[in-house]
PDB file of C-alpha atoms in Angstrom:
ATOM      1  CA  UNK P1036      11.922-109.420 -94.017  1.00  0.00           C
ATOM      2  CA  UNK P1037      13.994-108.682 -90.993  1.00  0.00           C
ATOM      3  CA  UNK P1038      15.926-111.893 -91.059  1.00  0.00           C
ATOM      4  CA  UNK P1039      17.025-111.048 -94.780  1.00  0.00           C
ATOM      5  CA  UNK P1040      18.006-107.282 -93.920  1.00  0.00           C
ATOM      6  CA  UNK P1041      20.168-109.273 -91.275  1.00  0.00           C
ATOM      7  CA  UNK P1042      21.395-111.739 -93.369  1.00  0.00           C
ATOM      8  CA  UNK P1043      21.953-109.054 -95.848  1.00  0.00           C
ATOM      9  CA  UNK P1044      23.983-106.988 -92.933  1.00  0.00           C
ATOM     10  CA  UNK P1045      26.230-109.830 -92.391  1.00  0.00           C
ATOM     11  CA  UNK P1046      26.856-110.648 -95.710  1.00  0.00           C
ATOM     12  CA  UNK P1047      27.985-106.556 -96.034  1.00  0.00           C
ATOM     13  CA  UNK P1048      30.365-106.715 -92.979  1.00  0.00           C
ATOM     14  CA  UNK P1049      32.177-110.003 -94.313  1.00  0.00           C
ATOM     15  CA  UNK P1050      32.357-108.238 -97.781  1.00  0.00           C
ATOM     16  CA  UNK P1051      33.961-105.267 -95.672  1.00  0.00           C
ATOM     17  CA  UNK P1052      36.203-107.265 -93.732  1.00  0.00           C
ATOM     18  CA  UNK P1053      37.436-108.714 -96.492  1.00  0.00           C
ATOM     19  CA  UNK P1054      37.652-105.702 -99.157  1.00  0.00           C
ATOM     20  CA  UNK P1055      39.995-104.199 -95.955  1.00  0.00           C
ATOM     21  CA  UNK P1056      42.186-107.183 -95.956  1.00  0.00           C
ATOM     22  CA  UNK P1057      42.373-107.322 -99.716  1.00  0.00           C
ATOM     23  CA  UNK P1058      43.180-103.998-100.782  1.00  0.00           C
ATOM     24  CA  UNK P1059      39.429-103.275-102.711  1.00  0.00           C
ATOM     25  CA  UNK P1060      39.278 -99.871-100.447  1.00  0.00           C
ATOM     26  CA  UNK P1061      40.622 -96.946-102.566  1.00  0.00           C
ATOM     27  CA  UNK P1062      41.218 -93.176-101.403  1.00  0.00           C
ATOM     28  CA  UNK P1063      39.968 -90.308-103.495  1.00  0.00           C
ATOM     29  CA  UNK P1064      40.648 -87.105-103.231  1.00  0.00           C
ATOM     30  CA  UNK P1065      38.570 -84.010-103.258  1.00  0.00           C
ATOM     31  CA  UNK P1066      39.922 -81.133-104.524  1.00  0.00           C
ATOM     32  CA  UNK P1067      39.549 -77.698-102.298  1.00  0.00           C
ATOM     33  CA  UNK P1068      40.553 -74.406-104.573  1.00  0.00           C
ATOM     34  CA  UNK P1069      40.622 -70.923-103.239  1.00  0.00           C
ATOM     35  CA  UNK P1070      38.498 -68.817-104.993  1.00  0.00           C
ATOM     36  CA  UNK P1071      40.342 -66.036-104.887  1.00  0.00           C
ATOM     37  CA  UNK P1072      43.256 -67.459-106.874  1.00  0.00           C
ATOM     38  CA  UNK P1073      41.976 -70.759-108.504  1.00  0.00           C
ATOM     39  CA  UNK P1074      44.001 -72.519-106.935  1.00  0.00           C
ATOM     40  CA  UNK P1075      44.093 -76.045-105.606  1.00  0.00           C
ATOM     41  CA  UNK P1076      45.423 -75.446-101.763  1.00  0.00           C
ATOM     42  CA  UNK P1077      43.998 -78.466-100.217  1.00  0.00           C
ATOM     43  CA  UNK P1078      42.547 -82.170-100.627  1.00  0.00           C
ATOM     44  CA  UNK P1079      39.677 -84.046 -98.584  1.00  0.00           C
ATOM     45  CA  UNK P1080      40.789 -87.787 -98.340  1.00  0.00           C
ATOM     46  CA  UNK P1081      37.585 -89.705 -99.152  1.00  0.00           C
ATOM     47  CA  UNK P1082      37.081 -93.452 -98.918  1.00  0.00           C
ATOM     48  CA  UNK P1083      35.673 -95.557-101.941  1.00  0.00           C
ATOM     49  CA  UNK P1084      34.984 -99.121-102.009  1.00  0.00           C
ATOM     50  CA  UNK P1085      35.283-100.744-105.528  1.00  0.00           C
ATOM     51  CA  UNK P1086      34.029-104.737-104.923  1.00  0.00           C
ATOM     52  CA  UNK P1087      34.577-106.891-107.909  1.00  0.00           C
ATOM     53  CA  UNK P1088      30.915-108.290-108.083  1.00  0.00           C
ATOM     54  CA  UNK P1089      29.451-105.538-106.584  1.00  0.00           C
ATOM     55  CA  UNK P1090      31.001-102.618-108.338  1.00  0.00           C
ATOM     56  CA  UNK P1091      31.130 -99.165-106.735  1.00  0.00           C
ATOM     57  CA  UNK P1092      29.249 -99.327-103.177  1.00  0.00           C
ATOM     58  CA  UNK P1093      27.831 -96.286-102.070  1.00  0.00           C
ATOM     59  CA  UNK P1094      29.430 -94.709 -99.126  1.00  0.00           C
ATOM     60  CA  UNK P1095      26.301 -94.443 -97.244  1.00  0.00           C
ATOM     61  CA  UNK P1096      25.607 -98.574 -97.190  1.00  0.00           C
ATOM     62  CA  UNK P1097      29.599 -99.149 -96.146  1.00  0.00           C
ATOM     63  CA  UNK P1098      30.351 -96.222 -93.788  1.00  0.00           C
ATOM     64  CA  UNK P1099      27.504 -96.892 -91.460  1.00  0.00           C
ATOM     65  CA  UNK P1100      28.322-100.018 -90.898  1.00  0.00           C
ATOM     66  CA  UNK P1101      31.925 -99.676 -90.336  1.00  0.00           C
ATOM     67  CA  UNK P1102      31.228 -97.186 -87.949  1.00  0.00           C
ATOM     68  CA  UNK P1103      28.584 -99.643 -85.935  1.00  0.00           C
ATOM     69  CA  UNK P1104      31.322-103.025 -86.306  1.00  0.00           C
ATOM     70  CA  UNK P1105      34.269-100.846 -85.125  1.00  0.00           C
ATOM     71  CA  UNK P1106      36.068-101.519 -88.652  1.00  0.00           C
ATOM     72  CA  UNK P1107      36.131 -97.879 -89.342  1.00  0.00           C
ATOM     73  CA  UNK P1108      39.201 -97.534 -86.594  1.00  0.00           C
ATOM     74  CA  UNK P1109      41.294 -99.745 -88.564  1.00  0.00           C
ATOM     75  CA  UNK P1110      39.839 -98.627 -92.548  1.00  0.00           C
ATOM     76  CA  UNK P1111      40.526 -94.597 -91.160  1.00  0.00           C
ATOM     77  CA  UNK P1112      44.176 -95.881 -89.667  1.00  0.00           C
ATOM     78  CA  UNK P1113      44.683 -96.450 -93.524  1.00  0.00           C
ATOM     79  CA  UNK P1114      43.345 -93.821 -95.172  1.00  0.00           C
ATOM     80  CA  UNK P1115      45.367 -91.328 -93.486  1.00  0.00           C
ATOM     81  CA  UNK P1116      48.449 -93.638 -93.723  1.00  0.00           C
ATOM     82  CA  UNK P1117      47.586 -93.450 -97.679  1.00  0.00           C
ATOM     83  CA  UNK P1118      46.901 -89.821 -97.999  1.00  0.00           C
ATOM     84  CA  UNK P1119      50.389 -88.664 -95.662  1.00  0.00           C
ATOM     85  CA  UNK P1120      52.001 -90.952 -98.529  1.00  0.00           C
ATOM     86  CA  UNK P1121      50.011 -89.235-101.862  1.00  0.00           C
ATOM     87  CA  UNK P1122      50.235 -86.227-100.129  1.00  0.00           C
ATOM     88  CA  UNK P1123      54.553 -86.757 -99.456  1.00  0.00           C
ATOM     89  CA  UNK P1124      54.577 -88.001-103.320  1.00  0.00           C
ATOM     90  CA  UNK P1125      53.172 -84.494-104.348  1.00  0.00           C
ATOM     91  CA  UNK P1126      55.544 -82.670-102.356  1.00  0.00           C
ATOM     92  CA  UNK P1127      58.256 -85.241-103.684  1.00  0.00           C
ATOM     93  CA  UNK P1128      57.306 -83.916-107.666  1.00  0.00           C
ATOM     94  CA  UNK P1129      57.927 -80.365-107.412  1.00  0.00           C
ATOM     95  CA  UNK P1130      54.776 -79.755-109.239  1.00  0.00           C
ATOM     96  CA  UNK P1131      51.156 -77.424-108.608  1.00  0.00           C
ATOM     97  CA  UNK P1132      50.048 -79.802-105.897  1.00  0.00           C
ATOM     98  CA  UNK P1133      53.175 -79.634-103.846  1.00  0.00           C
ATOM     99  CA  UNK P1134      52.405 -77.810-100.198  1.00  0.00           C
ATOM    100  CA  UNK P1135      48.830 -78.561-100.402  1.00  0.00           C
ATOM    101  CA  UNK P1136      47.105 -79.167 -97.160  1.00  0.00           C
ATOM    102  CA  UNK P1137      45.176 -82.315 -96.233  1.00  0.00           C
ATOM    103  CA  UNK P1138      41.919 -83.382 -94.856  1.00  0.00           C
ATOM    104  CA  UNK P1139      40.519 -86.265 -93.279  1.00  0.00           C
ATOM    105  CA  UNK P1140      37.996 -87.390 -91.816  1.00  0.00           C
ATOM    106  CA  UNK P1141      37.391 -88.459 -88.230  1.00  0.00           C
ATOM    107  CA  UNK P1142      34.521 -90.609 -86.809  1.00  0.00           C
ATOM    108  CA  UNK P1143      33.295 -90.602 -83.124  1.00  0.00           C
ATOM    109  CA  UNK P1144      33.989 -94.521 -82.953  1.00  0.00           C
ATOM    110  CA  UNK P1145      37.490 -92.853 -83.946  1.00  0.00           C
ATOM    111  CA  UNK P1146      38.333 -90.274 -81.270  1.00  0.00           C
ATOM    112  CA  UNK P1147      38.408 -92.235 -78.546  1.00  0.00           C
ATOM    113  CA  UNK P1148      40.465 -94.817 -79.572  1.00  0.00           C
ATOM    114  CA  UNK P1149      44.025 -94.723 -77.422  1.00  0.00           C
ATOM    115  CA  UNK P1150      45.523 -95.512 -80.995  1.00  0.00           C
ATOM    116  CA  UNK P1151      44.666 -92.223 -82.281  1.00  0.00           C
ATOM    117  CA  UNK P1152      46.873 -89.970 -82.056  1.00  0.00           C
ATOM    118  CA  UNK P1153      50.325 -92.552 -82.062  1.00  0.00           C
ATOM    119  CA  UNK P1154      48.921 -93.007 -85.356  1.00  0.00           C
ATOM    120  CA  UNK P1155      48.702 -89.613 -86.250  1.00  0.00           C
ATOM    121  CA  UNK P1156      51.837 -89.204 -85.734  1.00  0.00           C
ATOM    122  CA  UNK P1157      53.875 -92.299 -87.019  1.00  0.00           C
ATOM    123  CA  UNK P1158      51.432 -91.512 -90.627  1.00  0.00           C
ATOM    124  CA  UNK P1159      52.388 -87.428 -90.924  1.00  0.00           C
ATOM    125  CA  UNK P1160      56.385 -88.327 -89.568  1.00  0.00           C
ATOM    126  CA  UNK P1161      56.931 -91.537 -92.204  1.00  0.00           C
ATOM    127  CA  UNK P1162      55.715 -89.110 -94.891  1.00  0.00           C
ATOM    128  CA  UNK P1163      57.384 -85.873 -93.457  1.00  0.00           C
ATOM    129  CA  UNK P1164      54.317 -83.455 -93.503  1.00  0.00           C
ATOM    130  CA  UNK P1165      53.906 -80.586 -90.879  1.00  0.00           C
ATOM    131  CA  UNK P1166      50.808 -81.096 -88.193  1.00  0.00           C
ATOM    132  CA  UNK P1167      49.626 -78.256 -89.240  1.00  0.00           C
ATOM    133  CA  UNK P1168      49.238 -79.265 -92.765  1.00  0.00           C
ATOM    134  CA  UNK P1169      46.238 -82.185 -91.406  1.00  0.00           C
ATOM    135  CA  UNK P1170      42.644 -81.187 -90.734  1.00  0.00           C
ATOM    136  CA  UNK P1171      40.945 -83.322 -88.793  1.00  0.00           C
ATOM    137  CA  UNK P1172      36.874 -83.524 -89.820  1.00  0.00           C
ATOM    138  CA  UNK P1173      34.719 -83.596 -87.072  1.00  0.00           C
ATOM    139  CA  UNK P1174      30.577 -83.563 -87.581  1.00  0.00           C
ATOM    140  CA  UNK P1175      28.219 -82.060 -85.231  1.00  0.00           C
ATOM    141  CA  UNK P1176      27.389 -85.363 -83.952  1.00  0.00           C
ATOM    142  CA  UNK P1177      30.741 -86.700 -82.718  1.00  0.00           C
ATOM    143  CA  UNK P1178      31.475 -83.323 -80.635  1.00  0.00           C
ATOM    144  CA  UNK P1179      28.077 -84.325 -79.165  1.00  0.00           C
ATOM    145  CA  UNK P1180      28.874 -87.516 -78.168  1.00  0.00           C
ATOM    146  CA  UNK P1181      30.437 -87.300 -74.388  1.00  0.00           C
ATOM    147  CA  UNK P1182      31.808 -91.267 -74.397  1.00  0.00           C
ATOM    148  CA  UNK P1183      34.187 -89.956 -76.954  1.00  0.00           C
ATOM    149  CA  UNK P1184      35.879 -87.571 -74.588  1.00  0.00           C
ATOM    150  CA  UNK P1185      36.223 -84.854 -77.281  1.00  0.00           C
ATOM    151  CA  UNK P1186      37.426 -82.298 -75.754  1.00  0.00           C
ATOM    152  CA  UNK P1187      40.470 -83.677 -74.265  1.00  0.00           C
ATOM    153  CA  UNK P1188      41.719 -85.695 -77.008  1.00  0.00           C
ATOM    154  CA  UNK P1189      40.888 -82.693 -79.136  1.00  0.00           C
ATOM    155  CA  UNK P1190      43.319 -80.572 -77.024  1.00  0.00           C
ATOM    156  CA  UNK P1191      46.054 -83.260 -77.513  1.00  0.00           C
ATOM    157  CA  UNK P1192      45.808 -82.984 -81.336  1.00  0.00           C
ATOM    158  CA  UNK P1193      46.035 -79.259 -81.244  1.00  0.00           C
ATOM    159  CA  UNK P1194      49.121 -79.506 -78.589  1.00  0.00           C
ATOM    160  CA  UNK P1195      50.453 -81.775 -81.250  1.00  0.00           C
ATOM    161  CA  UNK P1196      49.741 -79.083 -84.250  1.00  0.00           C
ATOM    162  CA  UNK P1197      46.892 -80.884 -85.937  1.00  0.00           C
ATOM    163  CA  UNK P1198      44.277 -78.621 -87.293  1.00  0.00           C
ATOM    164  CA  UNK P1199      40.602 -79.390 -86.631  1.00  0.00           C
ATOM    165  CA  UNK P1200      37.553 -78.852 -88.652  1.00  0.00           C
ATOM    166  CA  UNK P1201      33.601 -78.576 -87.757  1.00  0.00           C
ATOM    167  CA  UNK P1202      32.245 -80.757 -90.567  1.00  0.00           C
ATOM    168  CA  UNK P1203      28.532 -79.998 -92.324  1.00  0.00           C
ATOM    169  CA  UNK P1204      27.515 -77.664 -89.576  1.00  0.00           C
ATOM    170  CA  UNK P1205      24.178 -76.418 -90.263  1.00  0.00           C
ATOM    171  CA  UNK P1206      22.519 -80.274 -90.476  1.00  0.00           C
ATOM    172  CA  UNK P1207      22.490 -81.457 -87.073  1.00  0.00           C
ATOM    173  CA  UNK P1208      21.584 -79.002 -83.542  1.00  0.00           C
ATOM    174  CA  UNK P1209      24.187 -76.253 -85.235  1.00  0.00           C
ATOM    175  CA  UNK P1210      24.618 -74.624 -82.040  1.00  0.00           C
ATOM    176  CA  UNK P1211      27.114 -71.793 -81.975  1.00  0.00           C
ATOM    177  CA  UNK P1212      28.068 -73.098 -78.486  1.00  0.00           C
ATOM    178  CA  UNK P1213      30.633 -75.519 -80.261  1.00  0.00           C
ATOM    179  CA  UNK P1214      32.922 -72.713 -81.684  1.00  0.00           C
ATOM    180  CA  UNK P1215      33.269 -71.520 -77.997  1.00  0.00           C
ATOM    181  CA  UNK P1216      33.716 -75.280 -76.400  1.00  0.00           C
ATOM    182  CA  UNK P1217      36.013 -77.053 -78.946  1.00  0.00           C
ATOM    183  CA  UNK P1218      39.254 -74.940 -80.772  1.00  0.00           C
ATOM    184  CA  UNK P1219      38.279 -75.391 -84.001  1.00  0.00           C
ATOM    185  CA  UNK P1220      39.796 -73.862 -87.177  1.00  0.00           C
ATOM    186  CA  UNK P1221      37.622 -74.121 -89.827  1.00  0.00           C
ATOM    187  CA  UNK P1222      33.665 -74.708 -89.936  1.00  0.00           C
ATOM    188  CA  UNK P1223      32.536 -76.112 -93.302  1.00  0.00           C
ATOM    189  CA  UNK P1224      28.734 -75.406 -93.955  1.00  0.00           C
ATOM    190  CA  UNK P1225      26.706 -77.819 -95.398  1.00  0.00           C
ATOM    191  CA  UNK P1226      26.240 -77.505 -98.898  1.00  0.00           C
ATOM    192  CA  UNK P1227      22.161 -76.321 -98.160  1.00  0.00           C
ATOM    193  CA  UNK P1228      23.275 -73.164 -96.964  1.00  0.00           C
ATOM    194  CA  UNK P1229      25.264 -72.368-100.210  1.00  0.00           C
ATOM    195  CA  UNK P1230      23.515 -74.344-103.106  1.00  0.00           C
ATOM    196  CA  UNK P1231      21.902 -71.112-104.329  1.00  0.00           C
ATOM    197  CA  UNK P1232      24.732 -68.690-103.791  1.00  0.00           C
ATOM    198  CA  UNK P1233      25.029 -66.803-107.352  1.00  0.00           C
ATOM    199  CA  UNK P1234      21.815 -67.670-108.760  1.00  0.00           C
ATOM    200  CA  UNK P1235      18.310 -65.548-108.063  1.00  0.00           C
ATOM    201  CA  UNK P1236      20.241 -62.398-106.510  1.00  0.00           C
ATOM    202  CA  UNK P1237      21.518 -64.474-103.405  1.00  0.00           C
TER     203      UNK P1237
END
């Protein structure tokens, strides 16, 4: 049994691999309206893998494992490359979804990387958008994680204008301790704490 989870593990990361190399890795994007007005301000970049035999894999099988083989440094290099250039097409059109802000997201085998924030840059300056029009995602977990050095490659992005995001806080240690240590700008709660708002006199 554990030879052919292995086996099966291998056969995923080639898949990966080669699903990076041969365009199967789409961006979606989730929209983020302000319910005051109804309207669209924003968009959450999320990755979607669409393998011709395989169909649609779930994020949580593909994601994982990038994250464990490294390949998410490369697959989140293109994502944001790909959202700077929907998001510059959108600004290009003249139409609702011109101005709206960006989000993506940012793993711990990310923030480390000496890459990152060159990146960051060439992506946002190619498609002329503002820093301050990016969110970076961070979860509980990768603020956690000291190897990463978050606090001083978080300070860079800010220097640089990039806005940063606590992602699904409530799910991991949620301590309140974070909003002191890190300059965040926005905390997104995990959906738990706000599945019931509006119903039963919540």
């Amino acid at each position: 049994d554990m030879n052919a989870k292995a086996f099966e593990r291998l056969m995923l990361e080639s898949r990966l691999r080669k699903a990076l190399q041969q365009g199967e890795l789409t961006v979606y994007y989730q929209p983020q309206v302000s319910l005051r007005t109804g309207e669209v301000v924003g968009v959450e970049a999320l990755l979607r893998w669409f393998h011709p035999d395989l169909g649609m894999v779930p994020p949580g099988e593909f994601i994982p494992l990038a994250e464990e083989t490294g390949l998410i440094v490369p697959i989140g290099r293109m994502v944001l490359e790909r959202a700077c250039v929907q998001i510059a097409a959108w600004d290009a059109s003249g139409g609702p979804l011109a101005g709206i802000s960006l989000s993506v997201n940012l793993s711990a085998r990310q923030l480390p990387h000496p890459d990152l924030l060159p990146n960051i840059e060439t992506a946002l300056r190619r498609a002329r958008i503002a820093p301050s029009r990016l969110t970076l995602e961070l979860t509980e977990s990768t603020l956690m994680d000291e190897d990463a050095g978050p606090a001083e490659t978080l300070a860079a992005l800010r220097r640089h204008g990039v806005r940063l995001a606590l992602d699904d806080f409530g799910t991991g240690y949620s301590s309140l301790s974070y909003l002191q240590r890190f300059a965040l700008d926005e905390i997104k709660l995990d959906r738990s704490f706000v599945s019931g708002l509006g119903r039963g006199g919540n």
